[in-house]
CSV table of C-alpha atoms in Angstrom, one decimal:
chain,number,residue,atom,x,y,z
A,44,MET,CA,8.6,-64.1,1.6
A,45,THR,CA,11.2,-62.2,3.7
A,46,ALA,CA,12.9,-64.2,6.7
A,47,LEU,CA,12.8,-61.9,10.0
A,48,ALA,CA,16.0,-63.7,12.0
A,49,PRO,CA,18.5,-62.6,9.2
A,50,LEU,CA,17.6,-58.9,9.1
A,51,LEU,CA,16.8,-58.5,13.2
A,52,GLN,CA,19.9,-60.0,13.7
A,53,ALA,CA,21.9,-57.9,11.5
A,54,PHE,CA,20.5,-54.9,13.1
A,55,PHE,CA,21.1,-55.3,16.0
A,56,ALA,CA,24.8,-56.4,15.3
A,57,ASP,CA,25.5,-54.5,12.2
A,58,ARG,CA,23.1,-51.6,12.2
A,59,LEU,CA,23.0,-49.8,15.7
A,60,PRO,CA,26.3,-50.6,16.8
A,61,ARG,CA,28.0,-49.5,13.8
A,62,GLN,CA,26.4,-48.0,11.8
A,63,ARG,CA,24.6,-45.8,14.1
A,64,HIS,CA,27.1,-46.0,16.7
A,65,ALA,CA,24.4,-46.4,19.4
A,66,SER,CA,25.2,-46.3,22.9
A,67,PRO,CA,24.7,-49.4,25.0
A,68,HIS,CA,21.7,-48.5,27.1
A,69,THR,CA,19.6,-47.7,23.4
A,70,ILE,CA,20.4,-50.8,22.4
A,71,LEU,CA,19.2,-52.9,25.2
A,72,ALA,CA,15.8,-50.9,24.9
A,73,ASP,CA,15.8,-52.3,21.8
A,74,ARG,CA,16.3,-55.7,22.7
A,75,ASP,CA,13.6,-55.2,25.1
A,76,SER,CA,11.2,-54.0,22.9
A,77,PHE,CA,11.8,-56.9,20.2
A,78,ARG,CA,12.3,-59.5,23.3
A,79,LEU,CA,8.1,-58.6,23.9
A,80,LEU,CA,7.1,-58.3,20.5
A,81,LEU,CA,8.4,-61.0,19.2
A,82,LYS,CA,7.0,-62.9,22.3
A,83,PHE,CA,3.6,-61.6,21.7
A,84,VAL,CA,4.0,-62.5,18.1
A,85,HIS,CA,4.8,-66.2,19.0
A,86,GLN,CA,1.6,-66.3,20.9
A,87,GLN,CA,-0.8,-65.0,18.4
A,88,THR,CA,0.8,-66.7,15.2
A,89,GLY,CA,1.7,-70.2,16.6
A,90,LYS,CA,5.7,-69.2,14.9
A,91,THR,CA,8.6,-69.9,17.5
A,92,PRO,CA,10.9,-66.6,16.6
A,93,ALA,CA,13.5,-67.6,14.4
A,94,LYS,CA,10.9,-68.9,11.9
A,95,LEU,CA,8.5,-65.5,11.6
A,96,GLN,CA,9.1,-64.1,8.9
A,97,LEU,CA,8.8,-59.8,8.1
A,98,GLU,CA,5.2,-60.2,6.6
A,99,ASP,CA,4.4,-61.7,9.8
A,100,LEU,CA,5.0,-58.0,11.6
A,101,ASP,CA,2.2,-56.0,9.5
A,102,ALA,CA,0.7,-53.2,10.7
A,103,ALA,CA,-2.5,-55.2,12.2
A,104,MET,CA,0.1,-57.1,14.4
A,105,ILE,CA,2.2,-54.4,15.7
A,106,ALA,CA,-1.2,-52.2,16.4
A,107,ALA,CA,-1.6,-55.0,18.5
A,108,PHE,CA,1.5,-55.8,20.0
A,109,LEU,CA,1.1,-51.7,20.6
A,110,GLY,CA,-2.7,-52.3,22.7
A,111,HIS,CA,-1.2,-55.3,24.3
A,112,LEU,CA,1.3,-53.2,26.0
A,113,GLU,CA,-1.4,-50.9,27.7
A,114,THR,CA,-4.0,-53.1,28.1
A,115,GLU,CA,-2.5,-56.6,29.1
A,116,ARG,CA,0.6,-55.0,30.9
A,117,GLY,CA,-0.5,-52.0,32.2
A,118,ASN,CA,2.2,-49.7,30.5
A,119,SER,CA,2.5,-46.3,30.1
A,120,VAL,CA,1.4,-44.7,27.3
A,121,ARG,CA,5.4,-43.1,27.0
A,122,THR,CA,6.4,-46.6,27.8
A,123,ARG,CA,3.8,-47.5,24.1
A,124,ASN,CA,5.6,-45.2,22.5
A,125,ALA,CA,9.2,-45.9,23.1
A,126,ARG,CA,8.4,-49.6,21.7
A,127,LEU,CA,7.0,-48.0,18.5
A,128,THR,CA,10.4,-46.0,18.1
A,129,ALA,CA,12.4,-49.0,18.6
A,130,ILE,CA,9.9,-50.8,15.9
A,131,HIS,CA,10.3,-47.5,13.4
A,132,SER,CA,13.9,-47.9,13.9
A,133,PHE,CA,14.4,-51.4,12.4
A,134,PHE,CA,11.1,-50.4,10.1
A,135,ARG,CA,13.6,-47.8,8.6
A,136,TYR,CA,16.5,-50.1,7.7
A,137,ALA,CA,14.4,-53.1,6.5
A,138,ALA,CA,13.2,-50.3,3.9
A,139,LEU,CA,17.3,-50.3,3.0
A,140,GLU,CA,17.7,-53.8,3.2
A,141,VAL,CA,14.1,-55.1,1.6
A,142,PRO,CA,13.1,-52.6,-1.1
A,143,ASP,CA,10.4,-55.2,-2.6
A,144,GLN,CA,8.1,-54.9,1.3
A,145,ALA,CA,8.1,-51.5,0.9
A,146,GLN,CA,4.3,-51.4,1.0
A,147,LEU,CA,3.7,-53.1,4.7
A,148,ILE,CA,7.2,-51.0,5.6
A,149,ALA,CA,5.4,-47.9,4.8
A,150,ARG,CA,2.0,-49.3,6.4
A,151,VAL,CA,4.1,-50.1,9.8
A,152,LEU,CA,5.8,-46.4,9.8
A,153,GLY,CA,3.0,-44.7,9.1
A,154,ILE,CA,1.5,-46.0,13.8
A,155,PRO,CA,2.0,-42.6,14.4
A,156,GLU,CA,2.5,-42.1,18.3
A,157,LYS,CA,0.2,-41.9,20.8
A,158,ARG,CA,-0.7,-38.2,22.3
A,159,PHE,CA,-0.5,-38.1,26.2
A,160,ASP,CA,-1.6,-35.8,29.3
A,161,THR,CA,2.2,-33.9,30.5
A,162,THR,CA,1.3,-34.0,34.8
A,163,LEU,CA,3.4,-31.8,36.9
A,164,ILE,CA,6.7,-33.6,38.4
A,165,ASN,CA,7.1,-34.4,41.4
A,166,TYR,CA,10.0,-33.2,43.3
A,167,LEU,CA,11.0,-33.0,47.3
A,168,ASP,CA,11.1,-30.0,49.2
A,169,GLU,CA,14.1,-29.9,52.0
A,170,PRO,CA,12.6,-31.6,54.9
A,171,GLU,CA,11.4,-34.4,52.7
A,172,ILE,CA,15.4,-34.7,51.3
A,173,ASP,CA,16.6,-34.1,55.0
A,174,ALA,CA,14.2,-37.3,55.7
A,175,LEU,CA,15.0,-39.3,52.8
A,176,LEU,CA,18.7,-38.8,53.8
A,177,ALA,CA,18.2,-40.5,56.8
A,178,ALA,CA,16.3,-43.5,55.9
A,179,PRO,CA,19.1,-45.5,54.8
A,180,ASP,CA,20.8,-47.5,57.9
A,181,ARG,CA,24.3,-46.3,58.4
A,182,SER,CA,25.7,-49.0,60.2
A,183,THR,CA,25.7,-51.1,57.5
A,184,TRP,CA,28.1,-51.1,54.2
A,185,THR,CA,24.6,-51.4,51.7
A,186,GLY,CA,23.1,-48.4,54.0
A,187,ARG,CA,26.5,-46.5,53.8
A,188,ARG,CA,26.4,-47.2,50.4
A,189,ASP,CA,22.6,-46.0,49.7
A,190,HIS,CA,22.7,-42.5,51.2
A,191,ALA,CA,26.4,-42.0,49.3
A,192,LEU,CA,24.3,-42.3,46.0
A,193,LEU,CA,20.9,-40.9,47.3
A,194,LEU,CA,22.8,-37.5,48.3
A,195,LEU,CA,24.9,-37.8,45.1
A,196,ALA,CA,21.5,-38.5,43.3
A,197,VAL,CA,19.8,-35.1,45.1
A,198,GLN,CA,22.8,-33.2,44.8
A,199,THR,CA,23.7,-33.3,41.2
A,200,GLY,CA,20.5,-34.8,39.3
A,201,LEU,CA,21.9,-37.6,37.2
A,202,ARG,CA,19.5,-39.9,35.4
A,203,ALA,CA,19.8,-43.5,37.5
A,204,SER,CA,21.4,-45.0,34.3
A,205,GLU,CA,24.2,-42.8,35.1
A,206,LEU,CA,24.5,-43.2,39.2
A,207,ALA,CA,24.5,-47.1,37.4
A,208,SER,CA,27.4,-46.9,35.4
A,209,LEU,CA,29.4,-44.9,37.8
A,210,ARG,CA,33.2,-45.7,38.4
A,211,ARG,CA,35.3,-44.9,40.8
A,212,GLN,CA,38.2,-43.0,38.9
A,213,ASP,CA,34.8,-40.6,37.8
A,214,LEU,CA,35.1,-39.0,40.8
A,215,GLN,CA,37.8,-36.1,41.4
A,216,LEU,CA,37.3,-35.0,44.9
A,217,GLY,CA,40.1,-32.2,45.1
A,218,ALA,CA,39.8,-28.7,45.9
A,219,THR,CA,37.6,-28.7,43.3
A,220,ALA,CA,35.1,-31.1,43.2
A,221,TRP,CA,32.8,-32.8,40.4
A,222,VAL,CA,31.9,-36.3,39.0
A,223,ARG,CA,32.3,-36.8,35.1
A,224,CYS,CA,29.7,-39.3,33.5
A,225,GLU,CA,28.6,-40.3,30.3
A,226,GLY,CA,24.2,-39.1,29.3
A,227,LYS,CA,22.1,-39.4,26.7
A,228,GLY,CA,23.4,-39.6,23.0
A,229,ARG,CA,26.8,-39.9,24.6
A,230,LYS,CA,27.5,-36.7,25.5
A,231,GLU,CA,30.2,-36.8,28.8
A,232,ARG,CA,29.8,-34.2,30.8
A,233,CYS,CA,30.9,-32.9,34.3
A,234,THR,CA,28.7,-31.9,37.1
A,235,PRO,CA,30.2,-29.7,40.4
A,236,LEU,CA,30.0,-31.8,43.9
A,237,SER,CA,29.4,-29.8,46.9
A,238,LYS,CA,31.0,-29.4,50.1
A,239,PRO,CA,29.3,-32.0,52.5
A,240,THR,CA,28.6,-34.7,49.1
A,241,ARG,CA,32.6,-34.0,48.2
A,242,GLN,CA,32.7,-35.3,52.3
A,243,VAL,CA,30.2,-38.3,52.2
A,244,LEU,CA,31.8,-39.5,49.1
A,245,GLN,CA,35.8,-39.0,50.1
A,246,THR,CA,34.8,-41.7,53.1
A,247,TRP,CA,32.3,-44.0,50.8
A,248,LEU,CA,36.0,-44.6,48.6
A,249,ARG,CA,38.2,-45.4,51.3
A,250,GLU,CA,35.4,-47.6,52.7
A,251,LEU,CA,35.3,-49.2,49.2
A,252,GLY,CA,39.3,-49.1,48.3
A,253,GLY,CA,40.6,-51.8,45.5
A,254,ASP,CA,40.5,-51.1,42.0
A,255,ARG,CA,40.1,-47.2,40.6
A,256,ASP,CA,38.4,-48.6,38.1
A,257,GLY,CA,35.2,-50.5,39.3
A,258,PRO,CA,31.8,-49.4,40.4
A,259,LEU,CA,31.2,-46.3,42.5
A,260,PHE,CA,27.9,-48.1,43.9
A,261,PRO,CA,28.4,-51.7,43.8
A,262,THR,CA,26.8,-54.7,44.6
A,263,ARG,CA,27.5,-57.4,46.6
A,264,ARG,CA,29.4,-58.7,44.4
A,265,GLY,CA,31.2,-56.5,43.1
A,266,THR,CA,29.2,-55.1,39.7
A,267,HIS,CA,27.1,-52.4,38.7
A,268,LEU,CA,23.9,-51.6,40.0
A,269,THR,CA,21.3,-51.9,37.6
A,270,ARG,CA,18.6,-49.1,37.1
A,271,GLY,CA,16.1,-52.0,38.1
A,272,ALA,CA,18.1,-51.9,41.7
A,273,ILE,CA,18.7,-48.2,42.0
A,274,TRP,CA,14.6,-48.3,41.5
A,275,ARG,CA,13.7,-50.2,44.3
A,276,LEU,CA,16.6,-49.2,46.9
A,277,VAL,CA,14.7,-45.4,46.2
A,278,VAL,CA,11.5,-47.0,46.6
A,279,LYS,CA,12.9,-49.0,49.9
A,280,HIS,CA,14.2,-45.4,51.3
A,281,MET,CA,11.3,-43.0,50.8
A,282,ALA,CA,8.7,-46.1,52.3
A,283,THR,CA,11.1,-45.5,55.7
A,284,ALA,CA,10.4,-42.1,54.5
A,285,ARG,CA,7.2,-41.5,55.3
A,286,GLY,CA,7.3,-43.0,58.7
A,287,ARG,CA,9.0,-39.7,59.7
A,288,CYS,CA,7.9,-36.9,57.3
A,289,PRO,CA,3.8,-37.4,56.8
A,290,SER,CA,4.1,-34.8,53.3
A,291,LEU,CA,5.4,-37.6,51.3
A,292,ALA,CA,2.4,-40.1,52.2
A,293,THR,CA,1.2,-38.2,48.7
A,294,LYS,CA,4.2,-38.9,46.8
A,295,ASN,CA,5.6,-40.7,44.6
A,296,ILE,CA,8.6,-40.4,44.0
A,297,PRO,CA,10.4,-42.9,41.2
A,298,PRO,CA,14.9,-42.4,40.9
A,299,HIS,CA,13.7,-40.0,38.4
A,300,GLY,CA,12.1,-37.8,41.3
A,301,LEU,CA,16.1,-37.1,42.3
A,302,ARG,CA,17.0,-35.4,39.4
A,303,HIS,CA,13.5,-33.2,39.5
A,304,THR,CA,14.3,-32.6,42.9
A,305,ALA,CA,18.1,-31.2,41.9
A,306,ALA,CA,16.7,-28.6,39.2
A,307,MET,CA,14.0,-27.3,42.1
A,308,ARG,CA,16.6,-26.5,44.1
A,309,MET,CA,18.5,-24.8,41.7
A,310,LEU,CA,14.9,-22.9,40.9
A,311,HIS,CA,14.8,-22.3,44.5
A,312,ALA,CA,18.2,-21.2,45.7
A,313,PRO,CA,18.4,-17.6,47.5
A,314,LYS,CA,19.4,-16.6,44.1
A,315,PRO,CA,17.3,-18.3,41.4
A,316,ILE,CA,19.3,-20.3,38.9
A,317,ASP,CA,19.0,-19.6,35.3
A,318,THR,CA,17.3,-22.4,33.1
A,319,ALA,CA,20.0,-22.1,30.7
A,320,THR,CA,22.5,-23.0,33.3
A,321,ILE,CA,20.2,-25.7,35.0
A,322,ALA,CA,20.0,-27.9,31.0
A,323,LEU,CA,23.5,-27.5,31.0
A,324,TRP,CA,23.8,-28.8,34.7
A,325,LEU,CA,21.5,-31.5,33.6
A,326,GLY,CA,22.7,-32.4,30.5
A,327,HIS,CA,19.3,-31.3,28.4
A,328,GLU,CA,19.8,-31.0,24.6
A,329,SER,CA,17.3,-27.9,24.6
A,330,LEU,CA,15.6,-25.8,27.1
A,331,ASP,CA,12.0,-27.6,26.1
A,332,SER,CA,13.0,-30.4,28.3
A,333,THR,CA,14.0,-27.5,31.2
A,334,ASN,CA,11.2,-25.6,31.3
A,335,LYS,CA,8.6,-27.7,33.1
A,336,TYR,CA,10.6,-27.3,36.0
A,337,ILE,CA,9.3,-23.6,36.1
A,338,HIS,CA,5.4,-24.5,35.2
A,339,ALA,CA,5.8,-26.4,38.5
A,340,ASP,CA,7.4,-23.9,40.4
A,341,MET,CA,4.3,-22.9,42.1
A,342,ALA,CA,6.4,-20.1,44.3
A,343,LEU,CA,7.8,-18.0,40.5
A,344,LYS,CA,4.2,-18.1,39.6
A,345,GLN,CA,3.0,-17.3,42.8
A,346,ARG,CA,5.9,-14.2,42.9
A,347,ALA,CA,4.5,-13.3,39.1
A,348,LEU,CA,0.2,-13.3,40.7
A,349,ASP,CA,2.3,-10.3,43.1
A,350,ARG,CA,3.0,-8.1,41.2
A,351,THR,CA,0.0,-7.9,39.2
A,352,THR,CA,-2.8,-5.5,39.4
A,353,PRO,CA,-6.2,-7.7,40.2
A,354,PRO,CA,-8.7,-7.3,37.2
A,355,ASN,CA,-11.5,-4.7,38.5
A,356,ALA,CA,-14.0,-7.8,38.6
A,357,LYS,CA,-17.6,-8.1,39.9
A,358,PRO,CA,-19.1,-11.3,41.6
A,359,GLY,CA,-22.2,-12.6,39.9
A,360,ARG,CA,-23.1,-15.6,37.4
A,361,TYR,CA,-23.0,-14.3,33.8
A,362,ARG,CA,-26.6,-15.7,32.2
A,363,ALA,CA,-27.8,-15.3,29.0
A,364,PRO,CA,-29.5,-12.6,27.8
A,365,ASP,CA,-31.6,-15.0,24.9
A,366,PRO,CA,-33.9,-18.3,25.6
A,367,LEU,CA,-31.8,-19.7,22.7
A,368,LEU,CA,-28.0,-18.9,24.1
A,369,ALA,CA,-29.4,-19.9,27.0
A,370,PHE,CA,-30.2,-23.4,26.2
A,371,LEU,CA,-26.6,-23.4,24.8
A,372,GLU,CA,-25.1,-22.1,27.7
A,373,SER,CA,-26.5,-25.3,29.7
A,374,LEU,CA,-25.0,-28.0,27.2
């Protein structure tokens, strides 16, 4: 029997931070996955997490946990797959530390990711952006903070985690204005700021004052906003914006939707920006992540359609020439 606790502690204390140099975001995401898994196994077996054995996390238990995420917790397939990725990462480490459990580990590593439907992205058009930016009450401190955050998100396309981690010293607001952030995979990038965004952030920085190492968008206690807090403020102001802009009633825009909005604004510019530049702007590792914006751009598709010659098609319904073919056609 192999005790789980020492393996899991070594995975989080040594494997991820020291050997793999994983980002804090990756470590926290993997931690959350195992907190959920250990609670589920405790409910199923009655064993406390500290007394679990690696054998308690066999392929059948992991499969049951993944099903629990979707059916009882209501998680999406993407979230289910992200949890499985964390579990696979741990079991690959376990394969090095306890090779005598190779058969059990191989079965867990053999659990595949689930395929999912890819939907078109949601983003805001210009009137909807104006309605969202007008939603915060700028007569209050939190309203001015939220307005500055939303404007920066729409213009730069920063992820919620990147916005949450920004410090005041990450802004350069001179003649050439930009913001510096650390994105996925510890990749640092700088994104230029437009004149209106620079002016709003200059005003916001003057109001903040204080330590340049402090958070750019702090809570009332002076700590960094969390990703959850940013999600809640976007949802809150979207609800207000719907009263000003009826087209928002059919749209569900989370914080990541503001990132999509930034990309689509570049595609819809009077002189459209190429996808390689958009990928560089957003910090995408490959163009595959950026091409989804082209798929969502109906205006671009309509322009392509307008340049084609309509096919010489005759109206009418196909009729099979044979009774057997007609039967098969009816299936």
